[in-house]
Amino acid sequence: MNDTLAANSHVTHLVTSPISGAIGCEVRGVDLAQDMGADVFDQILAAWHEGLILLFRDQHLDELEQVRFGERFGTLAGVINQHNGRGTHPSVMYISNIRENGQLIGALPDGEMYFHSDQCYMEVPAMATMLYAMEIPSKGGDTVFANMYKAYETLPTELKTHLEGRLAVNVYDYESNGTMRGSQIKAGGKYFAHPVFRTHPVTGKKALYVNRLMTDHIEGLSKAESDETLNVLFDHAEQAAFHYAHQWRVGDLILWDNRCSQHARTDFDASERRKLRRITVLGEKPY
Ligand code: SIN
């Protein structure tokens, strides 16, 4: 056995515990910088499908170690927007408000961010995203995760029936401010229509798949009905009963499933430094 395998070789059964009543699970005892056997990885995968988001504390990861862990889940997505903050690896992006020589070193720098599901405006969106915390403000800048299985399950039956089989157009055109909804769809912006309710390919469960940052309209409805319906769905999805707000600590890594969760960010003091390293894993076309 080589040294890297040895570092996780004591792990037989993962220790996991829920981090909230709504969503999420903490996994303890695994060093993500080291390789791990298929038995350990399979337990991580099962915990992820059960918990929707996984939290690993006290990790020490460089870019390539994080990339290597990401690649266990599937093909990594490249960085697709013209943001600052590209890593040395084509799939690594930094989320940061830090400026060096007057230039931002990361993307999505400041302030609150509306709820969204990563890359839902692409034909094949990101299945998974992982963020690794490197510098964190003393307060605020929490990432809030919401459980979209629960959102789907608790919708009124008549609304579910009315929207079953419908597609919603998701867009991302807010190059000037990637964190809040824009008022105009920019010509040439990226967009794609996906089911309002999608089915998770592993669990078989349905999840609500529209979000306040990126969903523009529901196809086949008048603008007035689409706007009204989306506002009902956004408010429903964002209720606190489905939430977990993560207060980051340096060394945290969170892996989330974009197929059945949404996430947002709370505001924070722009004079404090915030830096996280992000990798996304490609999934399948939603159905
Ligand atoms: C993201 O949505 O990728 C960024 C979330 C955050 O900065 O907390």
PDB file of C-alpha atoms and ligand atoms in Angstrom:
ATOM      1  CA  MET A   1       0.000   0.000   0.000  1.00  0.00           C
ATOM      2  CA  ASN A   2       1.393   3.450  -0.868  1.00  0.00           C
ATOM      3  CA  ASP A   3       1.596   6.395   1.561  1.00  0.00           C
ATOM      4  CA  THR A   4      -1.429   8.202   0.212  1.00  0.00           C
ATOM      5  CA  LEU A   5      -3.719   5.222   0.590  1.00  0.00           C
ATOM      6  CA  ALA A   6      -2.309   4.645   4.059  1.00  0.00           C
ATOM      7  CA  ALA A   7      -3.526   8.091   5.217  1.00  0.00           C
ATOM      8  CA  ASN A   8      -7.169   7.034   4.887  1.00  0.00           C
ATOM      9  CA  SER A   9      -6.642   3.342   5.435  1.00  0.00           C
ATOM     10  CA  HIS A  10      -7.968   3.507   9.013  1.00  0.00           C
ATOM     11  CA  VAL A  11     -11.349   4.640   7.648  1.00  0.00           C
ATOM     12  CA  THR A  12     -13.744   1.741   7.371  1.00  0.00           C
ATOM     13  CA  HIS A  13     -17.126   3.203   8.275  1.00  0.00           C
ATOM     14  CA  LEU A  14     -17.510   6.950   7.797  1.00  0.00           C
ATOM     15  CA  VAL A  15     -18.781   8.964  10.738  1.00  0.00           C
ATOM     16  CA  THR A  16     -21.597  11.168   9.506  1.00  0.00           C
ATOM     17  CA  SER A  17     -24.125  13.381  11.260  1.00  0.00           C
ATOM     18  CA  PRO A  18     -26.841  15.766  10.022  1.00  0.00           C
ATOM     19  CA  ILE A  19     -25.943  19.462  10.153  1.00  0.00           C
ATOM     20  CA  SER A  20     -29.552  20.665  10.145  1.00  0.00           C
ATOM     21  CA  GLY A  21     -33.091  19.368  10.033  1.00  0.00           C
ATOM     22  CA  ALA A  22     -33.449  20.569   6.440  1.00  0.00           C
ATOM     23  CA  ILE A  23     -30.372  19.551   4.502  1.00  0.00           C
ATOM     24  CA  GLY A  24     -26.757  18.515   4.886  1.00  0.00           C
ATOM     25  CA  CYS A  25     -24.478  16.067   6.577  1.00  0.00           C
ATOM     26  CA  GLU A  26     -21.024  16.366   8.122  1.00  0.00           C
ATOM     27  CA  VAL A  27     -18.471  13.675   7.334  1.00  0.00           C
ATOM     28  CA  ARG A  28     -15.614  13.207   9.785  1.00  0.00           C
ATOM     29  CA  GLY A  29     -12.354  11.333   9.759  1.00  0.00           C
ATOM     30  CA  VAL A  30     -11.425  11.576   6.076  1.00  0.00           C
ATOM     31  CA  ASP A  31      -8.409  13.458   4.731  1.00  0.00           C
ATOM     32  CA  LEU A  32      -9.497  14.628   1.278  1.00  0.00           C
ATOM     33  CA  ALA A  33      -5.933  15.497   0.282  1.00  0.00           C
ATOM     34  CA  GLN A  34      -5.112  11.808   0.324  1.00  0.00           C
ATOM     35  CA  ASP A  35      -6.332   9.089  -1.940  1.00  0.00           C
ATOM     36  CA  MET A  36      -9.084   6.850  -0.657  1.00  0.00           C
ATOM     37  CA  GLY A  37     -10.277   3.387  -1.553  1.00  0.00           C
ATOM     38  CA  ALA A  38     -13.509   2.717  -3.432  1.00  0.00           C
ATOM     39  CA  ASP A  39     -15.163   1.499  -0.222  1.00  0.00           C
ATOM     40  CA  VAL A  40     -14.643   4.919   1.436  1.00  0.00           C
ATOM     41  CA  PHE A  41     -15.608   6.849  -1.672  1.00  0.00           C
ATOM     42  CA  ASP A  42     -18.796   4.802  -2.079  1.00  0.00           C
ATOM     43  CA  GLN A  43     -19.795   5.752   1.464  1.00  0.00           C
ATOM     44  CA  ILE A  44     -19.162   9.433   0.667  1.00  0.00           C
ATOM     45  CA  LEU A  45     -21.326   9.108  -2.445  1.00  0.00           C
ATOM     46  CA  ALA A  46     -24.142   7.433  -0.504  1.00  0.00           C
ATOM     47  CA  ALA A  47     -23.988  10.100   2.241  1.00  0.00           C
ATOM     48  CA  TRP A  48     -24.102  12.813  -0.437  1.00  0.00           C
ATOM     49  CA  HIS A  49     -27.163  11.363  -2.145  1.00  0.00           C
ATOM     50  CA  GLU A  50     -28.849  11.109   1.235  1.00  0.00           C
ATOM     51  CA  GLY A  51     -27.762  14.501   2.622  1.00  0.00           C
ATOM     52  CA  LEU A  52     -27.660  16.640  -0.598  1.00  0.00           C
ATOM     53  CA  ILE A  53     -24.696  18.606   0.760  1.00  0.00           C
ATOM     54  CA  LEU A  54     -21.645  17.274   2.592  1.00  0.00           C
ATOM     55  CA  LEU A  55     -19.419  19.210   4.971  1.00  0.00           C
ATOM     56  CA  PHE A  56     -15.795  18.167   5.604  1.00  0.00           C
ATOM     57  CA  ARG A  57     -14.018  20.242   8.277  1.00  0.00           C
ATOM     58  CA  ASP A  58     -10.303  20.927   8.815  1.00  0.00           C
ATOM     59  CA  GLN A  59      -9.090  20.012   5.331  1.00  0.00           C
ATOM     60  CA  HIS A  60      -5.757  21.146   3.848  1.00  0.00           C
ATOM     61  CA  LEU A  61      -6.062  21.034   0.081  1.00  0.00           C
ATOM     62  CA  ASP A  62      -4.037  22.520  -2.723  1.00  0.00           C
ATOM     63  CA  GLU A  63      -5.573  22.988  -6.191  1.00  0.00           C
ATOM     64  CA  LEU A  64      -4.573  19.608  -7.532  1.00  0.00           C
ATOM     65  CA  GLU A  65      -5.689  17.729  -4.433  1.00  0.00           C
ATOM     66  CA  GLN A  66      -9.100  19.364  -4.697  1.00  0.00           C
ATOM     67  CA  VAL A  67      -9.199  18.594  -8.444  1.00  0.00           C
ATOM     68  CA  ARG A  68      -8.329  14.972  -7.753  1.00  0.00           C
ATOM     69  CA  PHE A  69     -11.156  14.645  -5.223  1.00  0.00           C
ATOM     70  CA  GLY A  70     -13.573  16.336  -7.666  1.00  0.00           C
ATOM     71  CA  GLU A  71     -12.608  13.932 -10.432  1.00  0.00           C
ATOM     72  CA  ARG A  72     -13.802  11.007  -8.324  1.00  0.00           C
ATOM     73  CA  PHE A  73     -17.363  12.246  -8.989  1.00  0.00           C
ATOM     74  CA  GLY A  74     -17.093  12.660 -12.764  1.00  0.00           C
ATOM     75  CA  THR A  75     -15.823  14.967 -15.488  1.00  0.00           C
ATOM     76  CA  LEU A  76     -14.975  18.422 -14.221  1.00  0.00           C
ATOM     77  CA  ALA A  77     -16.559  21.435 -15.899  1.00  0.00           C
ATOM     78  CA  GLY A  78     -14.274  24.113 -17.283  1.00  0.00           C
ATOM     79  CA  VAL A  79     -14.705  27.671 -15.999  1.00  0.00           C
ATOM     80  CA  ILE A  80     -17.321  28.972 -18.448  1.00  0.00           C
ATOM     81  CA  ASN A  81     -17.726  32.674 -17.691  1.00  0.00           C
ATOM     82  CA  GLN A  82     -15.354  35.566 -18.189  1.00  0.00           C
ATOM     83  CA  HIS A  83     -14.789  36.004 -14.480  1.00  0.00           C
ATOM     84  CA  ASN A  84     -11.598  36.885 -12.748  1.00  0.00           C
ATOM     85  CA  GLY A  85     -10.207  34.191 -10.520  1.00  0.00           C
ATOM     86  CA  ARG A  86      -9.150  31.325 -12.734  1.00  0.00           C
ATOM     87  CA  GLY A  87      -6.842  28.835 -11.112  1.00  0.00           C
ATOM     88  CA  THR A  88      -3.849  27.226 -12.753  1.00  0.00           C
ATOM     89  CA  HIS A  89      -6.038  24.190 -13.540  1.00  0.00           C
ATOM     90  CA  PRO A  90      -8.791  24.946 -16.139  1.00  0.00           C
ATOM     91  CA  SER A  91     -11.551  23.726 -13.799  1.00  0.00           C
ATOM     92  CA  VAL A  92     -10.504  25.776 -10.779  1.00  0.00           C
ATOM     93  CA  MET A  93     -12.108  29.124 -10.016  1.00  0.00           C
ATOM     94  CA  TYR A  94     -11.650  31.350  -7.007  1.00  0.00           C
ATOM     95  CA  ILE A  95     -14.554  33.172  -5.382  1.00  0.00           C
ATOM     96  CA  SER A  96     -13.021  36.222  -3.763  1.00  0.00           C
ATOM     97  CA  ASN A  97     -13.316  39.941  -3.059  1.00  0.00           C
ATOM     98  CA  ILE A  98      -9.556  40.312  -2.593  1.00  0.00           C
ATOM     99  CA  ARG A  99      -7.786  42.751  -4.888  1.00  0.00           C
ATOM    100  CA  GLU A 100      -4.107  42.556  -5.733  1.00  0.00           C
ATOM    101  CA  ASN A 101      -2.555  45.482  -7.593  1.00  0.00           C
ATOM    102  CA  GLY A 102      -6.085  46.845  -8.075  1.00  0.00           C
ATOM    103  CA  GLN A 103      -7.300  43.616  -9.735  1.00  0.00           C
ATOM    104  CA  LEU A 104      -9.808  41.183  -8.247  1.00  0.00           C
ATOM    105  CA  ILE A 105      -8.249  37.760  -7.749  1.00  0.00           C
ATOM    106  CA  GLY A 106     -11.644  36.025  -7.790  1.00  0.00           C
ATOM    107  CA  ALA A 107     -15.176  35.970  -9.193  1.00  0.00           C
ATOM    108  CA  LEU A 108     -18.516  36.832  -7.532  1.00  0.00           C
ATOM    109  CA  PRO A 109     -16.690  39.124  -5.137  1.00  0.00           C
ATOM    110  CA  ASP A 110     -19.031  41.170  -3.011  1.00  0.00           C
ATOM    111  CA  GLY A 111     -22.237  41.045  -1.102  1.00  0.00           C
ATOM    112  CA  GLU A 112     -25.410  39.033  -1.102  1.00  0.00           C
ATOM    113  CA  MET A 113     -26.104  36.476  -3.825  1.00  0.00           C
ATOM    114  CA  TYR A 114     -29.588  35.276  -4.790  1.00  0.00           C
ATOM    115  CA  PHE A 115     -30.608  31.610  -4.714  1.00  0.00           C
ATOM    116  CA  HIS A 116     -29.538  29.609  -7.758  1.00  0.00           C
ATOM    117  CA  SER A 117     -28.427  26.230  -9.046  1.00  0.00           C
ATOM    118  CA  ASP A 118     -25.024  26.293 -10.736  1.00  0.00           C
ATOM    119  CA  GLN A 119     -24.995  26.446 -14.546  1.00  0.00           C
ATOM    120  CA  CYS A 120     -28.751  25.752 -14.882  1.00  0.00           C
ATOM    121  CA  TYR A 121     -28.598  27.974 -17.991  1.00  0.00           C
ATOM    122  CA  MET A 122     -26.404  25.388 -19.774  1.00  0.00           C
ATOM    123  CA  GLU A 123     -27.759  22.345 -21.625  1.00  0.00           C
ATOM    124  CA  VAL A 124     -25.715  20.137 -19.320  1.00  0.00           C
ATOM    125  CA  PRO A 125     -25.441  21.955 -15.983  1.00  0.00           C
ATOM    126  CA  ALA A 126     -23.086  21.230 -13.128  1.00  0.00           C
ATOM    127  CA  MET A 127     -24.126  18.194 -11.114  1.00  0.00           C
ATOM    128  CA  ALA A 128     -21.877  18.987  -8.168  1.00  0.00           C
ATOM    129  CA  THR A 129     -20.011  22.006  -6.862  1.00  0.00           C
ATOM    130  CA  MET A 130     -17.381  22.021  -4.165  1.00  0.00           C
ATOM    131  CA  LEU A 131     -16.158  25.104  -2.333  1.00  0.00           C
ATOM    132  CA  TYR A 132     -13.094  25.072  -0.133  1.00  0.00           C
ATOM    133  CA  ALA A 133     -12.723  27.916   2.386  1.00  0.00           C
ATOM    134  CA  MET A 134      -9.342  29.682   2.437  1.00  0.00           C
ATOM    135  CA  GLU A 135     -10.093  33.122   3.939  1.00  0.00           C
ATOM    136  CA  ILE A 136     -13.358  33.989   5.647  1.00  0.00           C
ATOM    137  CA  PRO A 137     -14.766  37.261   7.059  1.00  0.00           C
ATOM    138  CA  SER A 138     -15.432  37.476  10.787  1.00  0.00           C
ATOM    139  CA  LYS A 139     -19.157  37.510  10.154  1.00  0.00           C
ATOM    140  CA  GLY A 140     -21.574  37.141   7.225  1.00  0.00           C
ATOM    141  CA  GLY A 141     -20.768  35.691   3.818  1.00  0.00           C
ATOM    142  CA  ASP A 142     -22.614  32.513   4.846  1.00  0.00           C
ATOM    143  CA  THR A 143     -23.664  30.169   2.060  1.00  0.00           C
ATOM    144  CA  VAL A 144     -27.300  29.175   2.529  1.00  0.00           C
ATOM    145  CA  PHE A 145     -28.420  25.830   1.120  1.00  0.00           C
ATOM    146  CA  ALA A 146     -32.039  24.905   0.439  1.00  0.00           C
ATOM    147  CA  ASN A 147     -33.528  21.444  -0.078  1.00  0.00           C
ATOM    148  CA  MET A 148     -35.440  21.287  -3.372  1.00  0.00           C
ATOM    149  CA  TYR A 149     -36.887  17.810  -2.748  1.00  0.00           C
ATOM    150  CA  LYS A 150     -38.705  19.282   0.242  1.00  0.00           C
ATOM    151  CA  ALA A 151     -39.744  22.289  -1.842  1.00  0.00           C
ATOM    152  CA  TYR A 152     -41.249  20.002  -4.503  1.00  0.00           C
ATOM    153  CA  GLU A 153     -42.916  17.673  -2.024  1.00  0.00           C
ATOM    154  CA  THR A 154     -44.666  20.506  -0.165  1.00  0.00           C
ATOM    155  CA  LEU A 155     -46.087  22.311  -3.208  1.00  0.00           C
ATOM    156  CA  PRO A 156     -49.886  22.293  -3.530  1.00  0.00           C
ATOM    157  CA  THR A 157     -51.033  19.357  -5.667  1.00  0.00           C
ATOM    158  CA  GLU A 158     -52.864  21.574  -8.155  1.00  0.00           C
ATOM    159  CA  LEU A 159     -49.716  23.643  -8.776  1.00  0.00           C
ATOM    160  CA  LYS A 160     -47.679  20.468  -9.295  1.00  0.00           C
ATOM    161  CA  THR A 161     -50.261  19.182 -11.759  1.00  0.00           C
ATOM    162  CA  HIS A 162     -50.409  22.514 -13.593  1.00  0.00           C
ATOM    163  CA  LEU A 163     -46.629  22.696 -14.000  1.00  0.00           C
ATOM    164  CA  GLU A 164     -45.827  19.017 -14.573  1.00  0.00           C
ATOM    165  CA  GLY A 165     -43.927  18.617 -17.848  1.00  0.00           C
ATOM    166  CA  ARG A 166     -43.360  22.365 -18.318  1.00  0.00           C
ATOM    167  CA  LEU A 167     -39.972  23.878 -19.100  1.00  0.00           C
ATOM    168  CA  ALA A 168     -38.513  27.075 -17.658  1.00  0.00           C
ATOM    169  CA  VAL A 169     -35.861  29.184 -19.351  1.00  0.00           C
ATOM    170  CA  ASN A 170     -32.790  29.810 -17.227  1.00  0.00           C
ATOM    171  CA  VAL A 171     -30.416  32.611 -18.200  1.00  0.00           C
ATOM    172  CA  TYR A 172     -27.158  34.048 -17.061  1.00  0.00           C
ATOM    173  CA  ASP A 173     -26.522  37.429 -18.530  1.00  0.00           C
ATOM    174  CA  TYR A 174     -25.433  39.436 -15.569  1.00  0.00           C
ATOM    175  CA  GLU A 175     -21.765  39.813 -16.366  1.00  0.00           C
ATOM    176  CA  SER A 176     -21.709  43.172 -14.610  1.00  0.00           C
ATOM    177  CA  ASN A 177     -23.095  41.689 -11.388  1.00  0.00           C
ATOM    178  CA  GLY A 178     -23.243  37.919 -11.216  1.00  0.00           C
ATOM    179  CA  THR A 179     -24.919  37.822  -7.848  1.00  0.00           C
ATOM    180  CA  MET A 180     -28.281  39.584  -8.291  1.00  0.00           C
ATOM    181  CA  ARG A 181     -31.018  39.180 -10.861  1.00  0.00           C
ATOM    182  CA  GLY A 182     -30.718  41.514 -13.847  1.00  0.00           C
ATOM    183  CA  SER A 183     -33.689  43.269 -15.398  1.00  0.00           C
ATOM    184  CA  GLN A 184     -32.817  42.598 -19.042  1.00  0.00           C
ATOM    185  CA  ILE A 185     -31.661  39.503 -20.893  1.00  0.00           C
ATOM    186  CA  LYS A 186     -28.487  40.501 -22.675  1.00  0.00           C
ATOM    187  CA  ALA A 187     -28.252  39.638 -26.377  1.00  0.00           C
ATOM    188  CA  GLY A 188     -25.972  36.640 -26.751  1.00  0.00           C
ATOM    189  CA  GLY A 189     -26.299  35.638 -23.082  1.00  0.00           C
ATOM    190  CA  LYS A 190     -26.301  31.962 -22.219  1.00  0.00           C
ATOM    191  CA  TYR A 191     -29.716  30.364 -21.666  1.00  0.00           C
ATOM    192  CA  PHE A 192     -31.412  26.956 -21.719  1.00  0.00           C
ATOM    193  CA  ALA A 193     -34.902  25.592 -20.944  1.00  0.00           C
ATOM    194  CA  HIS A 194     -35.101  22.795 -18.371  1.00  0.00           C
ATOM    195  CA  PRO A 195     -37.994  21.088 -16.569  1.00  0.00           C
ATOM    196  CA  VAL A 196     -39.572  23.085 -13.740  1.00  0.00           C
ATOM    197  CA  PHE A 197     -39.455  19.807 -11.805  1.00  0.00           C
ATOM    198  CA  ARG A 198     -36.468  17.589 -12.483  1.00  0.00           C
ATOM    199  CA  THR A 199     -35.869  13.983 -11.516  1.00  0.00           C
ATOM    200  CA  HIS A 200     -32.674  13.051  -9.719  1.00  0.00           C
ATOM    201  CA  PRO A 201     -31.032  10.288 -11.754  1.00  0.00           C
ATOM    202  CA  VAL A 202     -29.756   8.402  -8.699  1.00  0.00           C
ATOM    203  CA  THR A 203     -32.472   8.804  -6.073  1.00  0.00           C
ATOM    204  CA  GLY A 204     -35.375   8.972  -8.560  1.00  0.00           C
ATOM    205  CA  LYS A 205     -36.896  11.798  -6.490  1.00  0.00           C
ATOM    206  CA  LYS A 206     -38.321  14.987  -7.976  1.00  0.00           C
ATOM    207  CA  ALA A 207     -36.945  18.417  -7.121  1.00  0.00           C
ATOM    208  CA  LEU A 208     -38.036  21.978  -7.868  1.00  0.00           C
ATOM    209  CA  TYR A 209     -35.612  23.367 -10.460  1.00  0.00           C
ATOM    210  CA  VAL A 210     -36.336  27.103 -10.833  1.00  0.00           C
ATOM    211  CA  ASN A 211     -34.494  29.830  -8.953  1.00  0.00           C
ATOM    212  CA  ARG A 212     -34.638  33.560  -8.353  1.00  0.00           C
ATOM    213  CA  LEU A 213     -31.232  34.451  -9.800  1.00  0.00           C
ATOM    214  CA  MET A 214     -31.469  32.665 -13.125  1.00  0.00           C
ATOM    215  CA  THR A 215     -34.986  31.519 -14.096  1.00  0.00           C
ATOM    216  CA  ASP A 216     -36.530  34.023 -16.487  1.00  0.00           C
ATOM    217  CA  HIS A 217     -39.865  32.503 -17.531  1.00  0.00           C
ATOM    218  CA  ILE A 218     -41.932  29.341 -17.834  1.00  0.00           C
ATOM    219  CA  GLU A 219     -42.556  28.380 -21.435  1.00  0.00           C
ATOM    220  CA  GLY A 220     -46.166  28.288 -22.623  1.00  0.00           C
ATOM    221  CA  LEU A 221     -47.527  30.672 -19.971  1.00  0.00           C
ATOM    222  CA  SER A 222     -48.339  34.343 -20.514  1.00  0.00           C
ATOM    223  CA  LYS A 223     -45.734  36.730 -19.107  1.00  0.00           C
ATOM    224  CA  ALA A 224     -48.117  37.736 -16.313  1.00  0.00           C
ATOM    225  CA  GLU A 225     -48.873  34.132 -15.324  1.00  0.00           C
ATOM    226  CA  SER A 226     -45.236  33.112 -15.622  1.00  0.00           C
ATOM    227  CA  ASP A 227     -44.054  36.026 -13.429  1.00  0.00           C
ATOM    228  CA  GLU A 228     -46.734  35.360 -10.841  1.00  0.00           C
ATOM    229  CA  THR A 229     -46.078  31.595 -10.777  1.00  0.00           C
ATOM    230  CA  LEU A 230     -42.319  32.028 -10.548  1.00  0.00           C
ATOM    231  CA  ASN A 231     -42.659  34.435  -7.641  1.00  0.00           C
ATOM    232  CA  VAL A 232     -44.815  31.868  -5.812  1.00  0.00           C
ATOM    233  CA  LEU A 233     -42.217  29.167  -6.539  1.00  0.00           C
ATOM    234  CA  PHE A 234     -39.251  31.343  -5.501  1.00  0.00           C
ATOM    235  CA  ASP A 235     -40.896  32.324  -2.206  1.00  0.00           C
ATOM    236  CA  HIS A 236     -41.836  28.706  -1.568  1.00  0.00           C
ATOM    237  CA  ALA A 237     -38.311  27.413  -2.331  1.00  0.00           C
ATOM    238  CA  GLU A 238     -36.664  30.026  -0.126  1.00  0.00           C
ATOM    239  CA  GLN A 239     -38.600  29.433   3.072  1.00  0.00           C
ATOM    240  CA  ALA A 240     -36.439  28.926   6.146  1.00  0.00           C
ATOM    241  CA  ALA A 241     -37.835  25.447   6.838  1.00  0.00           C
ATOM    242  CA  PHE A 242     -35.811  24.129   3.870  1.00  0.00           C
ATOM    243  CA  HIS A 243     -32.569  25.958   4.768  1.00  0.00           C
ATOM    244  CA  TYR A 244     -29.207  25.481   6.313  1.00  0.00           C
ATOM    245  CA  ALA A 245     -26.940  28.572   6.550  1.00  0.00           C
ATOM    246  CA  HIS A 246     -23.287  27.594   6.663  1.00  0.00           C
ATOM    247  CA  GLN A 247     -20.937  29.836   8.651  1.00  0.00           C
ATOM    248  CA  TRP A 248     -17.626  29.032   7.030  1.00  0.00           C
ATOM    249  CA  ARG A 249     -14.418  28.176   8.851  1.00  0.00           C
ATOM    250  CA  VAL A 250     -11.083  28.084   7.082  1.00  0.00           C
ATOM    251  CA  GLY A 251     -10.481  24.464   5.994  1.00  0.00           C
ATOM    252  CA  ASP A 252     -14.163  23.645   5.381  1.00  0.00           C
ATOM    253  CA  LEU A 253     -15.008  21.916   2.141  1.00  0.00           C
ATOM    254  CA  ILE A 254     -18.656  21.686   1.131  1.00  0.00           C
ATOM    255  CA  LEU A 255     -19.861  19.555  -1.744  1.00  0.00           C
ATOM    256  CA  TRP A 256     -23.407  20.225  -2.943  1.00  0.00           C
ATOM    257  CA  ASP A 257     -25.761  18.567  -5.386  1.00  0.00           C
ATOM    258  CA  ASN A 258     -27.150  21.168  -7.816  1.00  0.00           C
ATOM    259  CA  ARG A 259     -29.832  18.714  -8.994  1.00  0.00           C
ATOM    260  CA  CYS A 260     -31.760  18.855  -5.730  1.00  0.00           C
ATOM    261  CA  SER A 261     -30.511  21.948  -3.859  1.00  0.00           C
ATOM    262  CA  GLN A 262     -30.127  25.684  -4.365  1.00  0.00           C
ATOM    263  CA  HIS A 263     -27.732  28.018  -2.632  1.00  0.00           C
ATOM    264  CA  ALA A 264     -27.426  31.734  -1.885  1.00  0.00           C
ATOM    265  CA  ARG A 265     -24.988  33.960  -0.018  1.00  0.00           C
ATOM    266  CA  THR A 266     -25.569  36.453   2.780  1.00  0.00           C
ATOM    267  CA  ASP A 267     -24.007  39.901   2.735  1.00  0.00           C
ATOM    268  CA  PHE A 268     -20.681  40.614   4.428  1.00  0.00           C
ATOM    269  CA  ASP A 269     -18.388  43.519   5.150  1.00  0.00           C
ATOM    270  CA  ALA A 270     -16.609  44.363   1.889  1.00  0.00           C
ATOM    271  CA  SER A 271     -13.514  45.475   3.799  1.00  0.00           C
ATOM    272  CA  GLU A 272     -12.968  41.918   5.090  1.00  0.00           C
ATOM    273  CA  ARG A 273     -11.224  39.289   2.972  1.00  0.00           C
ATOM    274  CA  ARG A 274     -13.122  36.275   1.615  1.00  0.00           C
ATOM    275  CA  LYS A 275     -11.589  33.589  -0.605  1.00  0.00           C
ATOM    276  CA  LEU A 276     -12.872  30.150  -1.530  1.00  0.00           C
ATOM    277  CA  ARG A 277     -11.747  27.705  -4.203  1.00  0.00           C
ATOM    278  CA  ARG A 278     -14.464  26.271  -6.419  1.00  0.00           C
ATOM    279  CA  ILE A 279     -14.679  23.229  -8.689  1.00  0.00           C
ATOM    280  CA  THR A 280     -17.761  21.979 -10.522  1.00  0.00           C
ATOM    281  CA  VAL A 281     -18.493  18.501 -11.865  1.00  0.00           C
ATOM    282  CA  LEU A 282     -20.603  18.004 -14.982  1.00  0.00           C
ATOM    283  CA  GLY A 283     -23.825  16.057 -14.745  1.00  0.00           C
ATOM    284  CA  GLU A 284     -26.510  15.088 -17.213  1.00  0.00           C
ATOM    285  CA  LYS A 285     -29.174  16.992 -19.109  1.00  0.00           C
ATOM    286  CA  PRO A 286     -32.038  17.485 -16.638  1.00  0.00           C
ATOM    287  CA  TYR A 287     -35.213  15.461 -17.213  1.00  0.00           C
TER     288      TYR A 287
HETATM  289  C1  SIN B   1     -21.384  30.359  -5.546  1.00  0.00           C
HETATM  290  O1  SIN B   1     -22.583  30.432  -5.716  1.00  0.00           O
HETATM  291  O2  SIN B   1     -20.685  29.638  -6.253  1.00  0.00           O
HETATM  292  C2  SIN B   1     -20.711  31.199  -4.483  1.00  0.00           C
HETATM  293  C3  SIN B   1     -21.279  31.009  -3.140  1.00  0.00           C
HETATM  294  C4  SIN B   1     -20.552  31.783  -2.078  1.00  0.00           C
HETATM  295  O3  SIN B   1     -19.726  32.651  -2.373  1.00  0.00           O
HETATM  296  O4  SIN B   1     -20.820  31.530  -0.900  1.00  0.00           O
END
